[in-house]
Amino acid sequence: MFGVYFCNYLEEKGLLSKEQSAEVIDKCRKSKVKLGLLATELNFMTQEQANEVNKIQQKEDRRFGDIAIEKGYLSEGQLSLLLKQQGDGYLLFVQAVTEADLLDNDEIQKILGTYAIDKELSQEDVEAIKSGDIDREVQVFLNKSDLSQFYKEYVALTARFLVRFVDANVRIDVPVKVDNYTYKYKALQGFIGDKSFNTMFAGDDGALTDIAEAMLKEEMGEVDMDTLDAVCEFLNMNNGLFARDEYEKGISVDMLPPEMELESGEVNGNVYKIPFFVHGKELDLIISE
Amino acid sequence: MAKILMVDDSRTSRKILKDILIDAGFEISGEASNGEEGYQMYSEQKPDLVTMDITMPILDGIGALKKIRSDYPDARVVMVTAAGQKSKLIEAIQCGAIDFISKPFDNEKLVEIINKALG
């Protein structure tokens, strides 16, 4: 969602406080209706059909609209209408920020120009971020990194999985290669096979808790072994989808049992840090070889 | 009431599965966190059915399935799998697993598979 990227920039520039930024994002979030809900409200789909598509979506890395069209529940025209009705993320942001008297339209346009320059974004990149399409958003940042295509695909899939299960408005930043990464807790799963590498989630306690809560559908307290177990299970399901996609391309990768520890440690070697932000909290996806 | 033994190293996965099975009227005879423990518990409890995760430490699901079916040829084992484990699933079915359920769970389908496996 455009709002989470631009609000973060406005915060960096001191133009919005953290609270104002959270308020704007919350307003944008509430204004965006889920596609399935919209489709049933307009009687394009029955509740049963929407539930069926949601279930398929949990197991397959595909969009709601694409599945609904394939099933014959929606026509291309209906989907296009639904997407328009769902609301343009950029316009929702402009509406939220102007209604709250934080900035006017001219100011937004002016800041948008400096945002592109400061973040080294092309007009095309800005349009991709404004599009609200997670794939296009993520590609802008992945293309600024030296990640291989194989890992870019892994990160893009993880972004979609986070959007689906944890936060519809997840934000990503440019992946960076680091010499080592110090983690507070270990929640890791390795792959072996044609390509061997480790994947791990680390970062703010709150981000790990958010994943656990999404998995267990219950409120969690401080990070404990149950939290890490749920994070590892999330990683395991995500990695399973990736392994299946790669298998279909002729690349065989098997998942190893997840590893978790409540103690801090360090990852060394070829390490990539991919910063995600869920509900504003940093969640680092770590890929190491 | 059919008794089910759950073998999975993930407490999260066991909790989600347990809630679904109890809601559907099944009894959980025990929970094991690896294949070796699962085999031991099967020997002690002789449950009506086992749900067996594939990727586990110490002894994985395929190893435990082979061990259980070798000593108890009538054992009913349903594999639990994340996506992307197609080759292992084929191996499990060849080793005598009745069926499989995939994560994330689809509650209705899961219960249907368990009922079918119990005959």
mmCIF file of C-alpha atoms in Angstrom:
data_model
loop_
_atom_site.group_PDB
_atom_site.id
_atom_site.type_symbol
_atom_site.label_atom_id
_atom_site.label_comp_id
_atom_site.label_asym_id
_atom_site.label_seq_id
_atom_site.Cartn_x
_atom_site.Cartn_y
_atom_site.Cartn_z
ATOM 1 C CA MET A 1 0.000 0.000 0.000
ATOM 2 C CA PHE A 2 1.322 3.397 -1.017
ATOM 3 C CA GLY A 3 0.435 4.919 2.350
ATOM 4 C CA VAL A 4 2.851 2.747 4.328
ATOM 5 C CA TYR A 5 5.774 3.733 2.078
ATOM 6 C CA PHE A 6 4.978 7.420 1.877
ATOM 7 C CA CYS A 7 4.077 7.790 5.558
ATOM 8 C CA ASN A 8 7.394 6.217 6.463
ATOM 9 C CA TYR A 9 9.133 8.845 4.310
ATOM 10 C CA LEU A 10 7.090 11.649 5.839
ATOM 11 C CA GLU A 11 8.128 10.386 9.278
ATOM 12 C CA GLU A 12 11.782 10.278 8.224
ATOM 13 C CA LYS A 13 11.476 13.887 7.058
ATOM 14 C CA GLY A 14 9.791 14.940 10.289
ATOM 15 C CA LEU A 15 6.640 15.962 8.414
ATOM 16 C CA LEU A 16 4.429 13.493 10.274
ATOM 17 C CA SER A 17 4.718 12.133 13.792
ATOM 18 C CA LYS A 18 4.617 8.381 14.357
ATOM 19 C CA GLU A 19 1.087 8.745 15.728
ATOM 20 C CA GLN A 20 -0.140 10.817 12.771
ATOM 21 C CA SER A 21 1.389 8.318 10.391
ATOM 22 C CA ALA A 22 -0.291 5.393 12.174
ATOM 23 C CA GLU A 23 -3.612 7.232 12.039
ATOM 24 C CA VAL A 24 -3.354 7.818 8.277
ATOM 25 C CA ILE A 25 -2.394 4.182 7.604
ATOM 26 C CA ASP A 26 -5.232 2.972 9.782
ATOM 27 C CA LYS A 27 -7.701 5.164 7.879
ATOM 28 C CA CYS A 28 -6.438 3.832 4.523
ATOM 29 C CA ARG A 29 -6.641 0.271 5.825
ATOM 30 C CA LYS A 30 -10.233 0.683 6.975
ATOM 31 C CA SER A 31 -11.270 2.261 3.677
ATOM 32 C CA LYS A 32 -10.089 -0.705 1.626
ATOM 33 C CA VAL A 33 -12.702 -3.425 1.381
ATOM 34 C CA LYS A 34 -11.628 -7.019 0.758
ATOM 35 C CA LEU A 35 -12.319 -8.214 -2.765
ATOM 36 C CA GLY A 36 -14.307 -11.270 -1.618
ATOM 37 C CA LEU A 37 -16.542 -9.162 0.581
ATOM 38 C CA LEU A 38 -17.143 -6.677 -2.210
ATOM 39 C CA ALA A 39 -17.926 -9.487 -4.687
ATOM 40 C CA THR A 40 -20.539 -10.991 -2.373
ATOM 41 C CA GLU A 41 -22.049 -7.597 -1.537
ATOM 42 C CA LEU A 42 -22.543 -6.888 -5.226
ATOM 43 C CA ASN A 43 -23.935 -10.415 -5.711
ATOM 44 C CA PHE A 44 -21.188 -11.286 -8.194
ATOM 45 C CA MET A 45 -20.325 -14.294 -6.028
ATOM 46 C CA THR A 46 -22.059 -16.300 -3.326
ATOM 47 C CA GLN A 47 -20.557 -16.515 0.164
ATOM 48 C CA GLU A 48 -19.762 -20.196 -0.478
ATOM 49 C CA GLN A 49 -17.847 -19.328 -3.642
ATOM 50 C CA ALA A 50 -15.886 -16.600 -1.830
ATOM 51 C CA ASN A 51 -15.055 -19.030 1.005
ATOM 52 C CA GLU A 52 -13.933 -21.642 -1.504
ATOM 53 C CA VAL A 53 -11.624 -19.137 -3.235
ATOM 54 C CA ASN A 54 -10.228 -18.061 0.159
ATOM 55 C CA LYS A 55 -9.453 -21.685 1.008
ATOM 56 C CA ILE A 56 -7.696 -22.273 -2.317
ATOM 57 C CA GLN A 57 -5.755 -19.081 -1.776
ATOM 58 C CA GLN A 58 -4.421 -20.411 1.528
ATOM 59 C CA LYS A 59 -2.837 -23.346 -0.250
ATOM 60 C CA GLU A 60 -1.866 -21.798 -3.547
ATOM 61 C CA ASP A 61 0.196 -18.735 -4.174
ATOM 62 C CA ARG A 62 -2.404 -17.031 -6.392
ATOM 63 C CA ARG A 63 -4.628 -13.963 -6.296
ATOM 64 C CA PHE A 64 -8.288 -14.009 -5.306
ATOM 65 C CA GLY A 65 -9.408 -12.560 -8.651
ATOM 66 C CA ASP A 66 -7.388 -15.002 -10.755
ATOM 67 C CA ILE A 67 -8.816 -18.017 -8.921
ATOM 68 C CA ALA A 68 -12.377 -16.656 -9.092
ATOM 69 C CA ILE A 69 -12.069 -16.131 -12.876
ATOM 70 C CA GLU A 70 -10.606 -19.606 -13.385
ATOM 71 C CA LYS A 71 -13.476 -21.117 -11.388
ATOM 72 C CA GLY A 72 -15.951 -19.176 -13.520
ATOM 73 C CA TYR A 73 -17.231 -17.245 -10.503
ATOM 74 C CA LEU A 74 -16.209 -13.861 -11.887
ATOM 75 C CA SER A 75 -15.826 -12.474 -15.391
ATOM 76 C CA GLU A 76 -12.849 -10.265 -16.371
ATOM 77 C CA GLY A 77 -15.215 -7.319 -16.505
ATOM 78 C CA GLN A 78 -16.604 -7.971 -13.031
ATOM 79 C CA LEU A 79 -13.082 -8.258 -11.602
ATOM 80 C CA SER A 80 -12.048 -5.000 -13.216
ATOM 81 C CA LEU A 81 -15.110 -3.300 -11.734
ATOM 82 C CA LEU A 82 -14.398 -4.779 -8.292
ATOM 83 C CA LEU A 83 -10.798 -3.566 -8.348
ATOM 84 C CA LYS A 84 -12.003 -0.068 -9.206
ATOM 85 C CA GLN A 85 -14.603 -0.183 -6.437
ATOM 86 C CA GLN A 86 -12.047 -1.504 -3.976
ATOM 87 C CA GLY A 87 -10.324 1.822 -4.106
ATOM 88 C CA ASP A 88 -7.102 3.254 -5.361
ATOM 89 C CA GLY A 89 -4.485 3.049 -2.576
ATOM 90 C CA TYR A 90 -2.917 6.343 -3.588
ATOM 91 C CA LEU A 91 -6.218 8.212 -3.612
ATOM 92 C CA LEU A 92 -7.177 6.676 -0.265
ATOM 93 C CA PHE A 93 -3.893 7.987 1.147
ATOM 94 C CA VAL A 94 -4.437 11.478 -0.279
ATOM 95 C CA GLN A 95 -7.958 11.497 1.130
ATOM 96 C CA ALA A 96 -6.805 10.348 4.581
ATOM 97 C CA VAL A 97 -3.974 12.849 4.832
ATOM 98 C CA THR A 98 -5.947 15.836 3.514
ATOM 99 C CA GLU A 99 -9.042 15.097 5.599
ATOM 100 C CA ALA A 100 -6.851 15.056 8.706
ATOM 101 C CA ASP A 101 -5.475 18.482 7.637
ATOM 102 C CA LEU A 102 -1.945 17.155 7.760
ATOM 103 C CA LEU A 103 -0.963 18.084 4.192
ATOM 104 C CA ASP A 104 -2.765 19.495 1.185
ATOM 105 C CA ASN A 105 -2.704 18.098 -2.323
ATOM 106 C CA ASP A 106 -0.032 20.532 -3.602
ATOM 107 C CA GLU A 107 2.252 19.670 -0.706
ATOM 108 C CA ILE A 108 1.798 15.969 -1.374
ATOM 109 C CA GLN A 109 2.748 16.428 -5.039
ATOM 110 C CA LYS A 110 5.825 18.436 -4.084
ATOM 111 C CA ILE A 111 6.959 15.890 -1.470
ATOM 112 C CA LEU A 112 6.309 13.051 -3.907
ATOM 113 C CA GLY A 113 8.967 14.609 -6.163
ATOM 114 C CA THR A 114 11.579 14.735 -3.395
ATOM 115 C CA TYR A 115 10.563 11.218 -2.284
ATOM 116 C CA ALA A 116 11.449 9.865 -5.726
ATOM 117 C CA ILE A 117 14.793 11.702 -5.733
ATOM 118 C CA ASP A 118 15.742 10.785 -2.149
ATOM 119 C CA LYS A 119 14.819 7.133 -2.616
ATOM 120 C CA GLU A 120 16.327 6.986 -6.122
ATOM 121 C CA LEU A 121 13.040 5.911 -7.634
ATOM 122 C CA SER A 122 12.076 6.325 -11.275
ATOM 123 C CA GLN A 123 8.625 7.533 -12.258
ATOM 124 C CA GLU A 124 7.857 3.903 -13.139
ATOM 125 C CA ASP A 125 8.933 2.810 -9.635
ATOM 126 C CA VAL A 126 6.693 5.403 -8.007
ATOM 127 C CA GLU A 127 3.788 4.252 -10.173
ATOM 128 C CA ALA A 128 4.465 0.651 -9.102
ATOM 129 C CA ILE A 129 4.361 1.657 -5.427
ATOM 130 C CA LYS A 130 1.203 3.677 -6.052
ATOM 131 C CA SER A 131 -0.422 0.690 -7.789
ATOM 132 C CA GLY A 132 -1.084 -1.231 -4.562
ATOM 133 C CA ASP A 133 0.016 -4.402 -6.353
ATOM 134 C CA ILE A 134 2.325 -6.230 -3.926
ATOM 135 C CA ASP A 135 4.263 -7.922 -6.752
ATOM 136 C CA ARG A 136 5.015 -4.622 -8.468
ATOM 137 C CA GLU A 137 5.860 -2.928 -5.151
ATOM 138 C CA VAL A 138 8.262 -5.673 -4.116
ATOM 139 C CA GLN A 139 10.014 -5.758 -7.495
ATOM 140 C CA VAL A 140 10.960 -2.069 -7.158
ATOM 141 C CA PHE A 141 13.026 -2.887 -4.068
ATOM 142 C CA LEU A 142 14.294 -6.290 -5.191
ATOM 143 C CA ASN A 143 15.618 -4.741 -8.401
ATOM 144 C CA LYS A 144 17.767 -2.404 -6.316
ATOM 145 C CA SER A 145 19.506 -5.378 -4.688
ATOM 146 C CA ASP A 146 22.030 -7.897 -5.956
ATOM 147 C CA LEU A 147 19.880 -10.877 -4.959
ATOM 148 C CA SER A 148 19.845 -13.693 -7.516
ATOM 149 C CA GLN A 149 16.629 -14.357 -9.430
ATOM 150 C CA PHE A 150 16.156 -17.530 -7.356
ATOM 151 C CA TYR A 151 16.162 -15.573 -4.086
ATOM 152 C CA LYS A 152 14.101 -12.734 -5.588
ATOM 153 C CA GLU A 153 11.390 -15.275 -6.308
ATOM 154 C CA TYR A 154 11.638 -16.582 -2.747
ATOM 155 C CA VAL A 155 11.319 -13.069 -1.292
ATOM 156 C CA ALA A 156 8.401 -12.179 -3.594
ATOM 157 C CA LEU A 157 6.541 -15.318 -2.517
ATOM 158 C CA THR A 158 7.237 -14.546 1.156
ATOM 159 C CA ALA A 159 5.883 -11.021 0.662
ATOM 160 C CA ARG A 160 2.642 -12.411 -0.782
ATOM 161 C CA PHE A 161 2.398 -14.922 2.085
ATOM 162 C CA LEU A 162 2.861 -12.146 4.663
ATOM 163 C CA VAL A 163 0.196 -10.046 2.933
ATOM 164 C CA ARG A 164 -2.205 -12.975 2.934
ATOM 165 C CA PHE A 165 -1.737 -14.105 6.533
ATOM 166 C CA VAL A 166 -0.193 -11.346 8.630
ATOM 167 C CA ASP A 167 -0.574 -7.802 7.283
ATOM 168 C CA ALA A 168 -2.299 -6.742 4.063
ATOM 169 C CA ASN A 169 -0.176 -3.602 4.112
ATOM 170 C CA VAL A 170 3.267 -5.087 4.536
ATOM 171 C CA ARG A 171 6.191 -2.889 3.465
ATOM 172 C CA ILE A 172 9.563 -3.988 2.156
ATOM 173 C CA ASP A 173 12.886 -2.174 1.907
ATOM 174 C CA VAL A 174 15.923 -2.852 -0.272
ATOM 175 C CA PRO A 175 17.582 -6.197 0.577
ATOM 176 C CA VAL A 176 21.207 -5.839 1.630
ATOM 177 C CA LYS A 177 24.114 -8.235 1.747
ATOM 178 C CA VAL A 178 25.755 -8.223 5.189
ATOM 179 C CA ASP A 179 28.831 -9.954 6.616
ATOM 180 C CA ASN A 180 26.885 -11.229 9.581
ATOM 181 C CA TYR A 181 23.539 -10.809 11.269
ATOM 182 C CA THR A 182 22.936 -10.899 15.010
ATOM 183 C CA TYR A 183 19.572 -12.262 16.001
ATOM 184 C CA LYS A 184 17.804 -12.117 19.351
ATOM 185 C CA TYR A 185 15.887 -15.354 18.822
ATOM 186 C CA LYS A 186 16.384 -18.152 16.353
ATOM 187 C CA ALA A 187 13.488 -19.213 14.090
ATOM 188 C CA LEU A 188 15.148 -20.875 11.118
ATOM 189 C CA GLN A 189 14.506 -23.469 8.438
ATOM 190 C CA GLY A 190 17.036 -24.827 6.001
ATOM 191 C CA PHE A 191 16.673 -26.142 2.460
ATOM 192 C CA ILE A 192 18.802 -28.897 0.983
ATOM 193 C CA GLY A 193 18.904 -30.295 -2.511
ATOM 194 C CA ASP A 194 19.769 -28.638 -5.792
ATOM 195 C CA LYS A 195 20.184 -25.444 -3.800
ATOM 196 C CA SER A 196 21.101 -25.391 -0.102
ATOM 197 C CA PHE A 197 20.380 -22.327 2.016
ATOM 198 C CA ASN A 198 18.832 -21.218 5.298
ATOM 199 C CA THR A 199 15.843 -18.962 5.839
ATOM 200 C CA MET A 200 15.063 -17.164 9.056
ATOM 201 C CA PHE A 201 12.735 -14.570 10.550
ATOM 202 C CA ALA A 202 14.123 -12.129 13.103
ATOM 203 C CA GLY A 203 13.607 -8.515 14.110
ATOM 204 C CA ASP A 204 11.254 -6.735 16.491
ATOM 205 C CA ASP A 205 9.606 -8.918 19.120
ATOM 206 C CA GLY A 206 6.249 -7.440 18.101
ATOM 207 C CA ALA A 207 6.672 -8.542 14.489
ATOM 208 C CA LEU A 208 7.368 -12.139 15.552
ATOM 209 C CA THR A 209 4.365 -11.999 17.871
ATOM 210 C CA ASP A 210 2.192 -10.720 15.009
ATOM 211 C CA ILE A 211 3.084 -13.778 12.929
ATOM 212 C CA ALA A 212 2.375 -16.114 15.862
ATOM 213 C CA GLU A 213 -0.976 -14.435 16.507
ATOM 214 C CA ALA A 214 -1.925 -14.776 12.845
ATOM 215 C CA MET A 215 -1.065 -18.475 12.980
ATOM 216 C CA LEU A 216 -2.702 -19.346 16.295
ATOM 217 C CA LYS A 217 -5.566 -16.830 16.122
ATOM 218 C CA GLU A 218 -4.979 -15.906 19.746
ATOM 219 C CA GLU A 219 -3.286 -13.125 21.652
ATOM 220 C CA MET A 220 0.342 -13.812 22.521
ATOM 221 C CA GLY A 221 2.406 -12.275 25.287
ATOM 222 C CA GLU A 222 6.174 -11.926 25.229
ATOM 223 C CA VAL A 223 8.220 -13.957 22.783
ATOM 224 C CA ASP A 224 8.567 -17.516 24.070
ATOM 225 C CA MET A 225 9.039 -20.971 22.550
ATOM 226 C CA ASP A 226 5.375 -21.053 21.490
ATOM 227 C CA THR A 227 5.885 -17.817 19.551
ATOM 228 C CA LEU A 228 8.995 -19.182 17.836
ATOM 229 C CA ASP A 229 7.261 -22.477 17.095
ATOM 230 C CA ALA A 230 4.417 -20.594 15.383
ATOM 231 C CA VAL A 231 6.890 -18.434 13.439
ATOM 232 C CA CYS A 232 8.719 -21.596 12.315
ATOM 233 C CA GLU A 233 5.421 -23.175 11.266
ATOM 234 C CA PHE A 234 4.631 -20.063 9.226
ATOM 235 C CA LEU A 235 8.096 -20.300 7.651
ATOM 236 C CA ASN A 236 7.525 -24.005 7.001
ATOM 237 C CA MET A 237 4.252 -23.394 5.122
ATOM 238 C CA ASN A 238 5.798 -20.543 3.143
ATOM 239 C CA ASN A 239 8.834 -22.660 2.301
ATOM 240 C CA GLY A 240 6.594 -25.561 1.303
ATOM 241 C CA LEU A 241 4.913 -23.384 -1.308
ATOM 242 C CA PHE A 242 8.307 -22.277 -2.590
ATOM 243 C CA ALA A 243 9.601 -25.869 -2.749
ATOM 244 C CA ARG A 244 6.507 -26.897 -4.706
ATOM 245 C CA ASP A 245 6.935 -24.047 -7.222
ATOM 246 C CA GLU A 246 10.606 -24.915 -7.684
ATOM 247 C CA TYR A 247 9.802 -28.632 -8.054
ATOM 248 C CA GLU A 248 7.509 -27.748 -10.945
ATOM 249 C CA LYS A 249 10.423 -25.918 -12.570
ATOM 250 C CA GLY A 250 12.633 -28.982 -12.161
ATOM 251 C CA ILE A 251 14.576 -27.727 -9.112
ATOM 252 C CA SER A 252 14.453 -30.111 -6.168
ATOM 253 C CA VAL A 253 14.736 -28.562 -2.704
ATOM 254 C CA ASP A 254 13.733 -30.297 0.523
ATOM 255 C CA MET A 255 12.967 -28.569 3.779
ATOM 256 C CA LEU A 256 14.832 -29.490 6.954
ATOM 257 C CA PRO A 257 13.171 -29.511 10.387
ATOM 258 C CA PRO A 258 12.868 -25.941 11.725
ATOM 259 C CA GLU A 259 15.322 -24.790 14.403
ATOM 260 C CA MET A 260 14.334 -22.462 17.209
ATOM 261 C CA GLU A 261 16.072 -20.997 20.251
ATOM 262 C CA LEU A 262 15.258 -18.249 22.702
ATOM 263 C CA GLU A 263 18.932 -17.254 22.750
ATOM 264 C CA SER A 264 20.702 -14.747 20.572
ATOM 265 C CA GLY A 265 23.328 -15.697 18.048
ATOM 266 C CA GLU A 266 24.937 -14.760 14.767
ATOM 267 C CA VAL A 267 24.546 -15.848 11.161
ATOM 268 C CA ASN A 268 27.709 -15.667 9.040
ATOM 269 C CA GLY A 269 28.753 -16.370 5.480
ATOM 270 C CA ASN A 270 26.772 -15.085 2.523
ATOM 271 C CA VAL A 271 23.989 -13.365 4.398
ATOM 272 C CA TYR A 272 21.141 -11.307 2.920
ATOM 273 C CA LYS A 273 18.896 -9.195 5.088
ATOM 274 C CA ILE A 274 15.496 -8.415 3.609
ATOM 275 C CA PRO A 275 13.715 -5.856 5.802
ATOM 276 C CA PHE A 276 9.931 -6.218 5.893
ATOM 277 C CA PHE A 277 7.644 -4.127 8.072
ATOM 278 C CA VAL A 278 4.450 -5.705 9.422
ATOM 279 C CA HIS A 279 2.060 -3.336 11.183
ATOM 280 C CA GLY A 280 5.008 -0.926 11.224
ATOM 281 C CA LYS A 281 7.345 -3.331 13.050
ATOM 282 C CA GLU A 282 10.578 -4.545 11.472
ATOM 283 C CA LEU A 283 10.646 -8.173 10.450
ATOM 284 C CA ASP A 284 13.928 -9.237 8.902
ATOM 285 C CA LEU A 285 13.898 -12.141 6.512
ATOM 286 C CA ILE A 286 17.402 -13.567 6.580
ATOM 287 C CA ILE A 287 18.709 -15.762 3.791
ATOM 288 C CA SER A 288 22.112 -17.326 4.333
ATOM 289 C CA GLU A 289 24.267 -19.790 2.429
ATOM 290 C CA MET B 1 -14.999 -42.424 19.770
ATOM 291 C CA ALA B 2 -11.948 -42.919 17.555
ATOM 292 C CA LYS B 3 -8.583 -42.324 19.235
ATOM 293 C CA ILE B 4 -5.970 -40.397 17.295
ATOM 294 C CA LEU B 5 -2.241 -40.056 17.960
ATOM 295 C CA MET B 6 -0.691 -36.870 16.561
ATOM 296 C CA VAL B 7 2.986 -36.894 15.600
ATOM 297 C CA ASP B 8 4.387 -33.476 14.656
ATOM 298 C CA ASP B 9 7.405 -31.510 15.851
ATOM 299 C CA SER B 10 5.475 -28.246 15.649
ATOM 300 C CA ARG B 11 3.417 -27.429 18.710
ATOM 301 C CA THR B 12 1.543 -24.872 16.621
ATOM 302 C CA SER B 13 0.588 -27.446 14.032
ATOM 303 C CA ARG B 14 -0.437 -29.917 16.765
ATOM 304 C CA LYS B 15 -2.564 -27.288 18.481
ATOM 305 C CA ILE B 16 -4.382 -26.295 15.273
ATOM 306 C CA LEU B 17 -4.936 -29.955 14.331
ATOM 307 C CA LYS B 18 -6.004 -30.936 17.853
ATOM 308 C CA ASP B 19 -8.657 -28.185 17.980
ATOM 309 C CA ILE B 20 -10.121 -29.329 14.656
ATOM 310 C CA LEU B 21 -10.153 -33.017 15.637
ATOM 311 C CA ILE B 22 -11.692 -32.435 19.067
ATOM 312 C CA ASP B 23 -14.374 -30.194 17.527
ATOM 313 C CA ALA B 24 -15.154 -33.024 15.118
ATOM 314 C CA GLY B 25 -15.632 -35.442 18.020
ATOM 315 C CA PHE B 26 -12.356 -37.372 17.966
ATOM 316 C CA GLU B 27 -10.298 -38.218 21.029
ATOM 317 C CA ILE B 28 -6.593 -37.409 21.091
ATOM 318 C CA SER B 29 -4.760 -40.371 22.618
ATOM 319 C CA GLY B 30 -1.401 -38.601 22.642
ATOM 320 C CA GLU B 31 0.996 -36.122 21.062
ATOM 321 C CA ALA B 32 4.527 -36.932 19.974
ATOM 322 C CA SER B 33 7.097 -34.431 18.740
ATOM 323 C CA ASN B 34 9.249 -36.728 16.603
ATOM 324 C CA GLY B 35 8.998 -40.037 14.793
ATOM 325 C CA GLU B 36 10.784 -42.086 17.448
ATOM 326 C CA GLU B 37 8.498 -40.808 20.186
ATOM 327 C CA GLY B 38 5.549 -41.416 17.862
ATOM 328 C CA TYR B 39 6.556 -45.045 17.382
ATOM 329 C CA GLN B 40 6.902 -45.551 21.157
ATOM 330 C CA MET B 41 3.513 -43.988 21.822
ATOM 331 C CA TYR B 42 1.882 -46.030 19.082
ATOM 332 C CA SER B 43 3.223 -49.239 20.663
ATOM 333 C CA GLU B 44 1.819 -48.241 24.052
ATOM 334 C CA GLN B 45 -1.526 -46.787 22.983
ATOM 335 C CA LYS B 46 -2.505 -48.642 19.787
ATOM 336 C CA PRO B 47 -4.628 -45.701 18.596
ATOM 337 C CA ASP B 48 -7.188 -46.038 15.799
ATOM 338 C CA LEU B 49 -5.269 -43.633 13.611
ATOM 339 C CA VAL B 50 -2.031 -41.656 13.497
ATOM 340 C CA THR B 51 -1.532 -38.229 11.909
ATOM 341 C CA MET B 52 2.147 -38.108 10.950
ATOM 342 C CA ASP B 53 4.119 -35.026 9.943
ATOM 343 C CA ILE B 54 6.851 -35.655 7.364
ATOM 344 C CA THR B 55 9.671 -33.286 8.304
ATOM 345 C CA MET B 56 10.736 -33.979 11.895
ATOM 346 C CA PRO B 57 13.994 -34.283 13.812
ATOM 347 C CA ILE B 58 15.420 -37.552 15.229
ATOM 348 C CA LEU B 59 13.215 -39.790 13.065
ATOM 349 C CA ASP B 60 11.180 -38.261 10.250
ATOM 350 C CA GLY B 61 7.615 -39.160 9.324
ATOM 351 C CA ILE B 62 8.544 -41.647 6.608
ATOM 352 C CA GLY B 63 10.931 -43.468 8.971
ATOM 353 C CA ALA B 64 8.303 -43.623 11.708
ATOM 354 C CA LEU B 65 5.640 -44.785 9.252
ATOM 355 C CA LYS B 66 7.898 -47.634 8.083
ATOM 356 C CA LYS B 67 8.716 -48.619 11.672
ATOM 357 C CA ILE B 68 5.082 -48.602 12.802
ATOM 358 C CA ARG B 69 3.800 -50.445 9.715
ATOM 359 C CA SER B 70 6.584 -53.011 10.017
ATOM 360 C CA ASP B 71 5.541 -53.963 13.566
ATOM 361 C CA TYR B 72 1.831 -53.209 13.176
ATOM 362 C CA PRO B 73 0.813 -53.844 9.549
ATOM 363 C CA ASP B 74 -2.785 -52.784 10.201
ATOM 364 C CA ALA B 75 -1.800 -49.362 11.516
ATOM 365 C CA ARG B 76 -3.698 -46.514 9.875
ATOM 366 C CA VAL B 77 -1.436 -43.560 9.214
ATOM 367 C CA VAL B 78 -2.405 -40.287 7.532
ATOM 368 C CA MET B 79 0.515 -38.057 6.574
ATOM 369 C CA VAL B 80 0.533 -34.337 7.374
ATOM 370 C CA THR B 81 2.457 -32.254 4.914
ATOM 371 C CA ALA B 82 3.357 -28.733 3.892
ATOM 372 C CA ALA B 83 3.133 -28.068 0.163
ATOM 373 C CA GLY B 84 6.230 -28.980 -1.814
ATOM 374 C CA GLN B 85 6.760 -32.490 -0.459
ATOM 375 C CA LYS B 86 5.335 -34.388 -3.418
ATOM 376 C CA SER B 87 8.145 -36.933 -3.755
ATOM 377 C CA LYS B 88 8.057 -37.715 -0.035
ATOM 378 C CA LEU B 89 4.297 -38.107 -0.178
ATOM 379 C CA ILE B 90 4.564 -40.627 -2.974
ATOM 380 C CA GLU B 91 7.126 -42.523 -0.893
ATOM 381 C CA ALA B 92 4.801 -42.419 2.132
ATOM 382 C CA ILE B 93 1.845 -43.786 0.167
ATOM 383 C CA GLN B 94 4.110 -46.557 -1.181
ATOM 384 C CA CYS B 95 5.083 -47.339 2.422
ATOM 385 C CA GLY B 96 1.456 -47.778 3.462
ATOM 386 C CA ALA B 97 0.145 -44.338 4.434
ATOM 387 C CA ILE B 98 -3.600 -44.249 3.774
ATOM 388 C CA ASP B 99 -3.892 -40.623 2.731
ATOM 389 C CA PHE B 100 -2.470 -37.176 3.441
ATOM 390 C CA ILE B 101 -3.650 -33.812 4.707
ATOM 391 C CA SER B 102 -1.892 -30.649 3.718
ATOM 392 C CA LYS B 103 -1.110 -27.457 5.611
ATOM 393 C CA PRO B 104 -2.649 -24.959 6.025
ATOM 394 C CA PHE B 105 -5.555 -27.175 7.040
ATOM 395 C CA ASP B 106 -8.957 -27.066 5.400
ATOM 396 C CA ASN B 107 -11.097 -28.150 8.384
ATOM 397 C CA GLU B 108 -13.900 -29.836 6.449
ATOM 398 C CA LYS B 109 -11.587 -31.670 4.078
ATOM 399 C CA LEU B 110 -9.370 -32.767 6.954
ATOM 400 C CA VAL B 111 -12.277 -34.312 8.878
ATOM 401 C CA GLU B 112 -13.523 -35.978 5.677
ATOM 402 C CA ILE B 113 -10.090 -37.561 5.100
ATOM 403 C CA ILE B 114 -9.813 -38.761 8.712
ATOM 404 C CA ASN B 115 -13.302 -40.294 8.625
ATOM 405 C CA LYS B 116 -12.548 -42.004 5.320
ATOM 406 C CA ALA B 117 -9.236 -43.330 6.664
ATOM 407 C CA LEU B 118 -11.000 -44.751 9.716
ATOM 408 C CA GLY B 119 -13.314 -46.602 7.347
#
